[in-house]
CSV table of N, CA, C and O in Angstrom, one decimal:
chain,number,residue,atom,x,y,z
S,1,LYS,N,79.6,87.3,-48.7
S,1,LYS,CA,79.0,86.6,-49.8
S,1,LYS,C,80.1,86.0,-50.6
S,1,LYS,O,79.9,84.8,-51.2
S,2,ALA,N,81.2,86.6,-50.8
S,2,ALA,CA,82.3,86.1,-51.6
S,2,ALA,C,82.8,84.7,-51.3
S,2,ALA,O,83.2,84.0,-51.9
S,3,ALA,N,82.8,84.4,-49.9
S,3,ALA,CA,83.1,83.2,-49.4
S,3,ALA,C,82.1,82.3,-49.2
S,3,ALA,O,82.4,81.0,-49.3
S,4,ARG,N,80.9,82.7,-48.9
S,4,ARG,CA,79.9,81.7,-48.6
S,4,ARG,C,78.8,81.5,-49.7
S,4,ARG,O,77.8,80.7,-49.5
S,5,GLY,N,79.0,82.3,-50.7
S,5,GLY,CA,77.8,82.3,-51.7
S,5,GLY,C,76.7,82.8,-51.4
S,5,GLY,O,76.4,83.2,-50.3
S,6,VAL,N,75.6,82.8,-52.5
S,6,VAL,CA,74.2,83.3,-52.1
S,6,VAL,C,73.5,82.5,-51.0
S,6,VAL,O,72.5,82.9,-50.5
S,7,ASP,N,73.8,81.3,-50.9
S,7,ASP,CA,73.0,80.4,-50.0
S,7,ASP,C,73.6,80.5,-48.6
S,7,ASP,O,72.9,79.8,-47.7
S,8,GLY,N,74.5,81.3,-48.2
S,8,GLY,CA,75.1,81.4,-47.0
S,8,GLY,C,75.7,80.1,-46.3
S,8,GLY,O,75.5,79.8,-45.1
S,9,ARG,N,76.3,79.3,-47.1
S,9,ARG,CA,76.9,78.1,-46.6
S,9,ARG,C,77.8,78.3,-45.5
S,9,ARG,O,78.4,79.3,-45.4
S,10,ALA,N,78.0,77.2,-44.6
S,10,ALA,CA,78.9,77.3,-43.5
S,10,ALA,C,80.4,77.3,-43.9
S,10,ALA,O,81.2,78.0,-43.4
S,11,PHE,N,80.7,76.5,-45.1
S,11,PHE,CA,82.0,76.4,-45.6
S,11,PHE,C,82.0,76.6,-46.9
S,11,PHE,O,81.0,76.6,-47.7
S,12,PRO,N,83.0,77.0,-47.5
S,12,PRO,CA,83.2,77.4,-49.0
S,12,PRO,C,82.5,76.2,-49.9
S,12,PRO,O,81.9,76.5,-51.0
S,13,TRP,N,82.8,75.0,-49.5
S,13,TRP,CA,82.3,73.9,-50.3
S,13,TRP,C,80.8,73.4,-49.9
S,13,TRP,O,80.3,72.5,-50.7
S,14,GLY,N,80.3,73.8,-48.9
S,14,GLY,CA,78.9,73.4,-48.5
S,14,GLY,C,78.7,73.5,-47.0
S,14,GLY,O,79.4,74.3,-46.3
S,15,ASN,N,77.9,72.6,-46.4
S,15,ASN,CA,77.5,72.9,-45.0
S,15,ASN,C,78.3,71.8,-44.2
S,15,ASN,O,78.1,71.9,-42.9
S,16,GLU,N,78.7,70.7,-44.6
S,16,GLU,CA,79.3,69.6,-44.0
S,16,GLU,C,80.9,69.8,-43.8
S,16,GLU,O,81.5,70.1,-44.9
S,17,PHE,N,81.3,69.7,-42.7
S,17,PHE,CA,82.8,69.9,-42.5
S,17,PHE,C,83.5,68.6,-42.8
S,17,PHE,O,83.2,67.5,-42.4
S,18,ASP,N,84.8,68.8,-43.3
S,18,ASP,CA,85.7,67.7,-43.6
S,18,ASP,C,87.2,68.4,-43.5
S,18,ASP,O,87.4,69.3,-44.2
S,19,ALA,N,87.9,67.8,-42.6
S,19,ALA,CA,89.1,68.4,-42.2
S,19,ALA,C,90.2,68.3,-43.4
S,19,ALA,O,91.0,69.2,-43.5
S,20,THR,N,89.9,67.3,-44.4
S,20,THR,CA,90.8,67.3,-45.5
S,20,THR,C,90.5,68.3,-46.5
S,20,THR,O,91.2,68.4,-47.6
S,21,PHE,N,89.5,69.0,-46.4
S,21,PHE,CA,89.0,70.1,-47.5
S,21,PHE,C,89.7,71.3,-47.2
S,21,PHE,O,89.6,72.1,-48.1
S,22,CYS,N,90.3,71.8,-46.1
S,22,CYS,CA,91.0,72.9,-45.8
S,22,CYS,C,92.2,72.7,-45.1
S,22,CYS,O,92.4,71.8,-44.4
S,23,LYS,N,93.0,73.8,-45.0
S,23,LYS,CA,94.2,73.8,-44.2
S,23,LYS,C,93.8,74.2,-42.8
S,23,LYS,O,93.8,75.4,-42.4
S,24,MET,N,93.9,73.2,-41.8
S,24,MET,CA,93.5,73.4,-40.5
S,24,MET,C,94.4,72.4,-39.7
S,24,MET,O,95.1,71.6,-40.2
S,25,ARG,N,94.2,72.5,-38.4
S,25,ARG,CA,95.0,71.6,-37.5
S,25,ARG,C,94.9,70.1,-37.7
S,25,ARG,O,96.0,69.5,-37.7
S,26,GLU,N,93.8,69.6,-38.1
S,26,GLU,CA,93.6,68.1,-38.4
S,26,GLU,C,93.7,67.6,-39.9
S,26,GLU,O,93.4,66.6,-40.2
S,27,SER,N,94.2,68.5,-40.7
S,27,SER,CA,94.2,68.3,-42.3
S,27,SER,C,95.2,67.2,-42.6
S,27,SER,O,95.0,66.6,-43.6
S,28,ARG,N,96.3,67.2,-42.0
S,28,ARG,CA,97.4,66.3,-42.3
S,28,ARG,C,97.8,65.4,-41.1
S,28,ARG,O,97.6,65.8,-39.9
S,29,PRO,N,98.3,64.3,-41.3
S,29,PRO,CA,98.8,63.4,-40.3
S,29,PRO,C,99.9,63.8,-39.5
S,29,PRO,O,100.4,63.2,-38.6
S,30,TRP,N,100.8,64.8,-40.1
S,30,TRP,CA,102.0,65.2,-39.5
S,30,TRP,C,101.8,66.5,-38.9
S,30,TRP,O,100.6,67.1,-38.8
S,31,VAL,N,102.8,67.1,-38.4
S,31,VAL,CA,102.7,68.5,-37.6
S,31,VAL,C,102.2,69.5,-38.4
S,31,VAL,O,102.5,69.7,-39.6
S,32,HIS,N,101.2,70.3,-37.9
S,32,HIS,CA,100.6,71.3,-38.7
S,32,HIS,C,101.6,72.4,-38.8
S,32,HIS,O,102.3,72.8,-38.1
S,33,GLN,N,101.5,73.1,-40.2
S,33,GLN,CA,102.2,74.2,-40.4
S,33,GLN,C,101.6,74.8,-41.7
S,33,GLN,O,100.7,74.2,-42.4
S,34,PRO,N,102.0,76.0,-42.0
S,34,PRO,CA,101.4,76.8,-43.2
S,34,PRO,C,101.7,75.9,-44.6
S,34,PRO,O,102.8,75.3,-44.6
S,35,GLU,N,100.8,76.2,-45.5
S,35,GLU,CA,101.1,75.5,-46.8
S,35,GLU,C,100.8,76.7,-47.8
S,35,GLU,O,100.2,77.5,-47.6
S,36,PRO,N,101.3,76.5,-49.1
S,36,PRO,CA,101.1,77.3,-50.2
S,36,PRO,C,99.6,77.6,-50.4
S,36,PRO,O,98.8,76.6,-50.2
S,37,VAL,N,99.3,78.8,-50.9
S,37,VAL,CA,97.7,79.1,-51.3
S,37,VAL,C,97.3,78.0,-52.4
S,37,VAL,O,98.2,77.8,-53.2
S,38,GLY,N,96.2,77.5,-52.2
S,38,GLY,CA,95.6,76.6,-53.1
S,38,GLY,C,95.9,75.2,-52.9
S,38,GLY,O,95.6,74.4,-53.8
S,39,SER,N,96.7,74.8,-51.8
S,39,SER,CA,97.0,73.5,-51.6
S,39,SER,C,95.8,72.5,-51.4
S,39,SER,O,95.8,71.5,-51.5
S,40,PHE,N,94.7,73.1,-51.1
S,40,PHE,CA,93.4,72.4,-50.8
S,40,PHE,C,92.5,72.8,-51.8
S,40,PHE,O,91.7,73.8,-51.6
S,41,PRO,N,92.2,72.2,-52.9
S,41,PRO,CA,91.4,72.5,-53.9
S,41,PRO,C,89.9,72.8,-53.6
S,41,PRO,O,89.2,73.5,-54.2
S,42,SER,N,89.5,72.0,-52.6
S,42,SER,CA,88.2,72.1,-52.1
S,42,SER,C,87.9,73.3,-51.4
S,42,SER,O,86.6,73.7,-51.2
S,43,ASP,N,88.8,74.0,-50.9
S,43,ASP,CA,88.6,75.3,-50.2
S,43,ASP,C,88.6,76.5,-51.0
S,43,ASP,O,89.3,77.4,-51.0
S,44,VAL,N,87.4,76.4,-51.9
S,44,VAL,CA,87.2,77.5,-52.8
S,44,VAL,C,85.7,77.8,-52.8
S,44,VAL,O,84.8,76.9,-52.8
S,45,SER,N,85.3,79.1,-52.8
S,45,SER,CA,83.9,79.4,-52.7
S,45,SER,C,83.3,79.4,-54.1
S,45,SER,O,84.0,79.2,-55.0
S,46,PRO,N,82.0,79.6,-54.1
S,46,PRO,CA,81.3,79.5,-55.6
S,46,PRO,C,81.7,80.6,-56.4
S,46,PRO,O,81.7,80.5,-57.5
S,47,TYR,N,82.4,81.6,-55.8
S,47,TYR,CA,83.0,82.8,-56.6
S,47,TYR,C,84.5,82.6,-57.0
S,47,TYR,O,84.9,83.8,-57.4
S,48,GLY,N,85.1,81.6,-56.5
S,48,GLY,CA,86.5,81.3,-56.9
S,48,GLY,C,87.4,82.0,-55.8
S,48,GLY,O,88.6,81.9,-56.1
S,49,VAL,N,86.9,82.3,-54.6
S,49,VAL,CA,87.8,82.8,-53.5
S,49,VAL,C,88.3,81.6,-52.9
S,49,VAL,O,87.7,80.7,-52.4
S,50,ARG,N,89.7,81.5,-52.8
S,50,ARG,CA,90.4,80.4,-52.2
S,50,ARG,C,90.9,80.6,-50.8
S,50,ARG,O,91.2,81.7,-50.5
S,51,ASP,N,91.0,79.4,-50.1
S,51,ASP,CA,91.6,79.4,-48.7
S,51,ASP,C,90.8,80.2,-47.7
S,51,ASP,O,91.5,80.9,-46.9
S,52,VAL,N,89.5,80.2,-47.7
S,52,VAL,CA,88.8,81.0,-46.9
S,52,VAL,C,88.2,80.2,-45.6
S,52,VAL,O,87.9,80.9,-44.6
S,53,ALA,N,88.4,78.9,-45.6
S,53,ALA,CA,88.1,78.2,-44.4
S,53,ALA,C,89.4,77.8,-43.7
S,53,ALA,O,89.3,77.6,-42.4
S,54,GLY,N,90.5,77.8,-44.3
S,54,GLY,CA,91.9,77.4,-43.7
S,54,GLY,C,92.8,78.3,-44.2
S,54,GLY,O,92.5,79.3,-45.0
S,55,GLY,N,94.0,78.0,-43.9
S,55,GLY,CA,95.2,79.0,-44.4
S,55,GLY,C,95.5,80.0,-43.3
S,55,GLY,O,96.2,79.5,-42.3
S,56,VAL,N,95.1,81.2,-43.3
S,56,VAL,CA,95.2,82.2,-42.2
S,56,VAL,C,94.0,82.9,-41.8
S,56,VAL,O,93.1,83.0,-42.8
S,57,ARG,N,93.8,83.2,-40.6
S,57,ARG,CA,92.7,84.0,-40.2
S,57,ARG,C,92.8,85.3,-40.7
S,57,ARG,O,94.0,85.8,-40.9
S,58,GLU,N,91.8,86.1,-41.1
S,58,GLU,CA,92.0,87.4,-41.8
S,58,GLU,C,91.3,88.5,-40.9
S,58,GLU,O,90.1,88.5,-40.4
S,59,TRP,N,92.1,89.6,-40.9
S,59,TRP,CA,91.6,90.8,-40.1
S,59,TRP,C,90.3,91.4,-41.0
S,59,TRP,O,90.5,91.3,-42.3
S,60,MET,N,89.4,91.8,-40.4
S,60,MET,CA,88.2,92.4,-41.0
S,60,MET,C,88.2,93.9,-40.8
S,60,MET,O,88.0,94.3,-39.6
S,61,GLY,N,88.6,94.7,-41.8
S,61,GLY,CA,88.6,96.1,-41.6
S,61,GLY,C,87.1,96.7,-41.3
S,61,GLY,O,87.0,97.7,-40.6
S,62,ASP,N,86.2,96.1,-42.1
S,62,ASP,CA,84.8,96.6,-41.9
S,62,ASP,C,83.8,95.5,-41.9
S,62,ASP,O,83.3,95.2,-43.0
S,63,TYR,N,83.6,94.7,-41.0
S,63,TYR,CA,82.8,93.6,-40.9
S,63,TYR,C,81.3,93.7,-41.0
S,63,TYR,O,80.6,93.1,-41.2
S,64,LEU,N,80.9,95.0,-40.8
S,64,LEU,CA,79.6,95.4,-41.0
S,64,LEU,C,79.2,96.1,-42.4
S,64,LEU,O,78.1,96.3,-42.6
S,65,GLY,N,80.2,96.6,-43.1
S,65,GLY,CA,80.1,97.0,-44.4
S,65,GLY,C,79.6,98.4,-44.4
S,65,GLY,O,78.8,99.0,-45.3
S,66,VAL,N,80.0,99.2,-43.4
S,66,VAL,CA,79.5,100.6,-43.3
S,66,VAL,C,80.6,101.8,-43.3
S,66,VAL,O,80.2,102.9,-43.5
S,67,ALA,N,81.8,101.3,-43.1
S,67,ALA,CA,82.8,102.2,-43.0
S,67,ALA,C,83.4,102.6,-44.4
S,67,ALA,O,83.4,101.8,-45.3
S,68,SER,N,83.8,104.0,-44.4
S,68,SER,CA,84.4,104.4,-45.8
S,68,SER,C,85.9,104.2,-45.8
S,68,SER,O,86.5,104.0,-44.7
S,69,ALA,N,86.6,104.3,-46.9
S,69,ALA,CA,88.1,104.2,-46.9
S,69,ALA,C,88.7,105.4,-46.2
S,69,ALA,O,89.6,105.1,-45.5
S,70,ALA,N,88.0,106.5,-46.2
S,70,ALA,CA,88.5,107.8,-45.4
S,70,ALA,C,88.5,107.4,-43.9
S,70,ALA,O,89.4,107.8,-43.2
S,71,ALA,N,87.5,106.7,-43.5
S,71,ALA,CA,87.4,106.4,-42.0
S,71,ALA,C,88.6,105.4,-41.7
S,71,ALA,O,89.1,105.5,-40.7
S,72,PHE,N,88.9,104.4,-42.5
S,72,PHE,CA,89.9,103.5,-42.2
S,72,PHE,C,91.3,104.3,-42.2
S,72,PHE,O,92.1,104.1,-41.3
S,73,LEU,N,91.5,105.2,-43.1
S,73,LEU,CA,92.7,106.0,-43.2
S,73,LEU,C,92.9,106.9,-42.0
S,73,LEU,O,94.0,107.2,-41.5
S,74,ALA,N,91.8,107.4,-41.3
S,74,ALA,CA,91.8,108.2,-40.3
S,74,ALA,C,92.0,107.4,-38.9
S,74,ALA,O,92.4,108.1,-37.9
S,75,GLU,N,91.8,106.1,-38.9
S,75,GLU,CA,92.0,105.3,-37.7
S,75,GLU,C,93.5,105.1,-37.5
S,75,GLU,O,94.0,104.4,-38.4
S,76,PRO,N,94.0,105.6,-36.4
S,76,PRO,CA,95.5,105.4,-36.3
S,76,PRO,C,95.9,103.8,-35.8
S,76,PRO,O,95.0,103.2,-35.1
S,77,GLU,N,97.0,103.5,-36.1
S,77,GLU,CA,97.6,102.2,-35.6
S,77,GLU,C,97.9,102.5,-34.1
S,77,GLU,O,98.3,103.5,-33.7
S,78,PRO,N,97.7,101.5,-33.3
S,78,PRO,CA,98.0,101.7,-31.8
S,78,PRO,C,99.5,101.9,-31.7
S,78,PRO,O,100.3,101.3,-32.4
S,79,PRO,N,99.8,103.0,-31.0
S,79,PRO,CA,101.2,103.4,-30.8
S,79,PRO,C,102.0,102.3,-30.1
S,79,PRO,O,101.5,101.5,-29.3
S,80,PRO,N,103.4,102.2,-30.3
S,80,PRO,CA,104.2,101.1,-29.6
S,80,PRO,C,104.0,101.3,-28.1
S,80,PRO,O,103.9,102.3,-27.7
S,81,GLY,N,103.9,100.0,-27.5
S,81,GLY,CA,103.7,100.1,-26.2
S,81,GLY,C,102.4,100.2,-25.6
S,81,GLY,O,102.2,100.1,-24.5
S,82,THR,N,101.3,100.2,-26.5
S,82,THR,CA,99.8,100.3,-26.1
S,82,THR,C,99.6,98.9,-25.4
S,82,THR,O,99.8,97.9,-25.9
S,83,ALA,N,99.0,99.1,-24.3
S,83,ALA,CA,98.6,97.8,-23.5
S,83,ALA,C,97.4,97.1,-24.3
S,83,ALA,O,96.6,97.8,-24.8
S,84,ARG,N,97.2,95.9,-24.1
S,84,ARG,CA,96.2,95.2,-24.8
S,84,ARG,C,94.8,95.7,-24.5
S,84,ARG,O,94.0,95.9,-25.2
S,85,GLY,N,94.7,96.0,-23.2
S,85,GLY,CA,93.4,96.4,-22.7
S,85,GLY,C,93.0,97.8,-23.1
S,85,GLY,O,91.9,98.3,-23.2
S,86,ASP,N,94.1,98.7,-23.8
S,86,ASP,CA,93.7,100.0,-24.2
S,86,ASP,C,93.6,100.0,-25.7
S,86,ASP,O,93.3,100.9,-26.3
S,87,ALA,N,93.8,98.8,-26.4
S,87,ALA,CA,93.8,98.7,-27.9
S,87,ALA,C,92.2,98.5,-28.3
S,87,ALA,O,91.5,98.0,-27.5
S,88,THR,N,92.0,98.9,-29.6
S,88,THR,CA,90.6,98.6,-30.0
S,88,THR,C,90.5,97.1,-30.3
S,88,THR,O,91.5,96.4,-30.4
S,89,MET,N,89.3,96.7,-30.6
S,89,MET,CA,89.0,95.2,-30.8
S,89,MET,C,88.4,95.0,-32.2
S,89,MET,O,87.3,94.6,-32.3
S,90,PRO,N,89.3,95.1,-33.2
S,90,PRO,CA,88.7,94.7,-34.5
S,90,PRO,C,88.5,93.2,-34.5
S,90,PRO,O,89.0,92.3,-33.7
S,91,GLN,N,87.9,92.7,-35.6
S,91,GLN,CA,87.4,91.3,-35.8
S,91,GLN,C,88.4,90.6,-36.6
S,91,GLN,O,88.9,91.3,-37.6
S,92,VAL,N,88.5,89.2,-36.5
S,92,VAL,CA,89.1,88.5,-37.5
S,92,VAL,C,88.3,87.2,-37.8
S,92,VAL,O,87.3,87.1,-37.0
S,93,ARG,N,88.4,86.8,-38.9
S,93,ARG,CA,87.4,85.8,-39.4
S,93,ARG,C,88.1,84.6,-39.9
S,93,ARG,O,89.3,84.5,-40.4
S,94,SER,N,87.3,83.5,-40.1
S,94,SER,CA,87.7,82.3,-40.8
S,94,SER,C,88.7,81.3,-39.8
S,94,SER,O,89.1,81.7,-38.9
S,95,GLY,N,89.0,80.2,-40.5
S,95,GLY,CA,90.1,79.3,-39.8
S,95,GLY,C,91.5,79.6,-40.3
S,95,GLY,O,91.8,80.4,-41.1
S,96,ALA,N,92.3,78.8,-39.8
S,96,ALA,CA,93.8,78.9,-40.0
S,96,ALA,C,94.5,77.6,-39.9
S,96,ALA,O,93.9,76.7,-39.2
S,97,TRP,N,95.6,77.4,-40.4
S,97,TRP,CA,96.4,76.1,-40.3
S,97,TRP,C,96.5,75.6,-39.0
S,97,TRP,O,96.8,74.5,-38.7
S,98,ASN,N,96.4,76.4,-37.9
S,98,ASN,CA,96.6,76.0,-36.5
S,98,ASN,C,95.4,76.1,-35.5
S,98,ASN,O,95.5,75.8,-34.5
S,99,THR,N,94.2,76.1,-36.3
S,99,THR,CA,93.0,76.3,-35.6
S,99,THR,C,92.1,74.9,-35.7
S,99,THR,O,92.5,74.0,-36.6
S,100,ASP,N,91.1,74.7,-34.9
S,100,ASP,CA,90.3,73.6,-35.1
S,100,ASP,C,89.1,73.7,-35.8
S,100,ASP,O,88.9,74.8,-36.2
S,101,ALA,N,88.2,72.8,-36.0
S,101,ALA,CA,87.1,72.9,-36.9
S,101,ALA,C,86.1,74.0,-36.6
S,101,ALA,O,85.5,74.4,-37.6
S,102,GLN,N,85.8,74.3,-35.3
S,102,GLN,CA,84.9,75.2,-35.0
S,102,GLN,C,85.2,76.7,-35.7
S,102,GLN,O,84.3,77.5,-36.0
S,103,TRP,N,86.6,77.0,-35.9
S,103,TRP,CA,87.0,78.3,-36.5
S,103,TRP,C,87.0,78.2,-38.0
S,103,TRP,O,87.2,79.3,-38.6
S,104,CYS,N,86.9,77.0,-38.6
S,104,CYS,CA,86.8,76.9,-40.1
S,104,CYS,C,85.5,77.3,-40.7
S,104,CYS,O,85.5,77.5,-42.0
S,105,ARG,N,84.5,77.6,-40.0
S,105,ARG,CA,83.3,78.2,-40.6
S,105,ARG,C,83.6,79.5,-41.0
S,105,ARG,O,84.3,80.3,-40.4
S,106,VAL,N,83.2,79.8,-42.2
S,106,VAL,CA,83.6,81.1,-43.0
S,106,VAL,C,83.1,82.2,-42.1
S,106,VAL,O,83.7,83.2,-42.1
S,107,ALA,N,82.0,82.1,-41.3
S,107,ALA,CA,81.3,83.1,-40.8
S,107,ALA,C,81.9,83.2,-39.3
S,107,ALA,O,81.6,84.2,-38.5
S,108,SER,N,82.8,82.4,-38.9
S,108,SER,CA,83.3,82.4,-37.4
S,108,SER,C,84.1,83.7,-37.3
S,108,SER,O,84.8,84.1,-38.3
S,109,ARG,N,84.1,84.4,-36.2
S,109,ARG,CA,84.7,85.4,-36.0
S,109,ARG,C,84.9,85.8,-34.5
S,109,ARG,O,84.2,85.3,-33.6
S,110,VAL,N,86.0,86.5,-34.2
S,110,VAL,CA,86.4,86.8,-32.9
S,110,VAL,C,87.0,88.2,-32.8
S,110,VAL,O,87.8,88.6,-33.8
S,111,GLY,N,86.8,88.9,-31.8
S,111,GLY,CA,87.5,90.2,-31.6
S,111,GLY,C,88.8,90.0,-31.0
S,111,GLY,O,89.0,89.2,-30.0
S,112,VAL,N,89.9,90.6,-31.6
S,112,VAL,CA,91.3,90.5,-31.0
S,112,VAL,C,91.8,92.0,-30.9
S,112,VAL,O,91.3,92.8,-31.6
S,113,THR,N,92.6,92.2,-30.0
S,113,THR,CA,93.2,93.5,-29.9
S,113,THR,C,94.0,93.9,-31.1
S,113,THR,O,94.7,93.1,-31.7
S,114,ALA,N,93.9,95.1,-31.4
S,114,ALA,CA,94.6,95.6,-32.5
S,114,ALA,C,96.1,95.5,-32.5
S,114,ALA,O,96.9,95.7,-33.5
S,115,THR,N,96.6,95.1,-31.3
S,115,THR,CA,98.0,95.0,-31.0
S,115,THR,C,98.4,93.5,-31.4
S,115,THR,O,99.6,93.2,-31.2
S,116,THR,N,97.5,92.7,-31.5
S,116,THR,CA,97.7,91.3,-31.8
S,116,THR,C,98.5,91.1,-33.1
S,116,THR,O,98.1,91.6,-34.2
S,117,ARG,N,99.5,90.2,-33.1
S,117,ARG,CA,100.3,89.8,-34.3
S,117,ARG,C,100.3,88.3,-34.1
S,117,ARG,O,100.4,87.6,-33.1
S,118,GLY,N,100.5,87.6,-35.3
S,118,GLY,CA,100.6,86.0,-35.3
S,118,GLY,C,101.0,85.4,-36.5
S,118,GLY,O,100.6,86.1,-37.6
S,119,MET,N,101.4,84.2,-36.6
S,119,MET,CA,101.8,83.5,-37.7
S,119,MET,C,100.6,83.1,-38.5
S,119,MET,O,100.7,82.8,-39.8
S,120,ALA,N,99.5,83.0,-37.9
S,120,ALA,CA,98.3,82.5,-38.5
S,120,ALA,C,97.2,83.5,-38.8
S,120,ALA,O,96.0,83.4,-38.8
S,121,LEU,N,97.7,84.8,-38.8
S,121,LEU,CA,96.8,86.1,-38.9
S,121,LEU,C,97.3,86.8,-40.1
S,121,LEU,O,98.3,87.3,-40.2
S,122,GLY,N,96.3,87.1,-41.0
S,122,GLY,CA,96.7,88.0,-42.3
S,122,GLY,C,95.6,88.7,-42.7
S,122,GLY,O,94.8,89.2,-41.8
S,123,PHE,N,95.5,89.0,-43.9
S,123,PHE,CA,94.4,89.9,-44.4
S,123,PHE,C,94.3,89.6,-46.0
S,123,PHE,O,95.1,89.0,-46.6
S,124,ARG,N,93.1,90.1,-46.4
S,124,ARG,CA,92.8,89.7,-47.9
S,124,ARG,C,92.2,91.0,-48.4
S,124,ARG,O,91.4,91.6,-47.8
S,125,LEU,N,92.7,91.5,-49.5
S,125,LEU,CA,92.0,92.7,-50.2
S,125,LEU,C,90.8,92.4,-50.9
S,125,LEU,O,90.8,91.5,-51.6
S,126,ALA,N,89.7,93.3,-50.7
S,126,ALA,CA,88.5,92.9,-51.4
S,126,ALA,C,87.9,94.3,-51.6
S,126,ALA,O,88.0,95.2,-51.0
S,127,LYS,N,87.1,94.3,-52.8
S,127,LYS,CA,86.3,95.5,-53.0
S,127,LYS,C,84.9,95.2,-53.5
S,127,LYS,O,84.7,94.1,-54.3
S,128,SER,N,83.9,95.8,-53.1
S,128,SER,CA,82.6,95.5,-53.4
S,128,SER,C,82.5,96.2,-54.9
S,128,SER,O,82.8,97.3,-55.0
S,129,LEU,N,81.8,95.5,-55.7
S,129,LEU,CA,81.4,96.0,-57.0
S,129,LEU,C,80.0,96.5,-57.1
S,129,LEU,O,79.2,95.8,-56.5
S,130,LYS,N,79.8,97.7,-57.7
S,130,LYS,CA,78.3,98.2,-58.0
S,130,LYS,C,77.7,97.4,-59.2
S,130,LYS,O,78.5,97.1,-60.1
S,131,ARG,N,76.5,97.3,-59.1
S,131,ARG,CA,75.8,96.5,-60.4
S,131,ARG,C,75.9,97.6,-61.5
S,131,ARG,O,75.7,98.8,-61.3
S,132,ALA,N,76.0,97.0,-62.7
S,132,ALA,CA,76.0,97.8,-63.8
S,132,ALA,C,74.6,98.2,-64.3
S,132,ALA,O,73.8,97.7,-64.1
């Protein structure tokens, strides 16, 4: 909701894609590379969350919204040397500076092994608020 708004839009700015609205592979005419947060003013959700269609893809700790903080703390990091086939498959979401348009949809997601590391993979801290 923080990225898509209450209307469930495909991109933070609406439902139509434009490569110049977020940091992705075709955003600039030169070699694609990371840029500072906020470089694309249109890549902002109705709630003010920035760079959710481009920038870096983000690990999802709990993409179903059911795990507790204690459950996350109890889940061990895969030990060094863990084969990809033996690692868990957490989800990552959104687009990144080196992805194409299909991944810039805010709801795009893919499972990657927990041992995956990359220059276009990060995380965002978020907390659900209770109604007053």
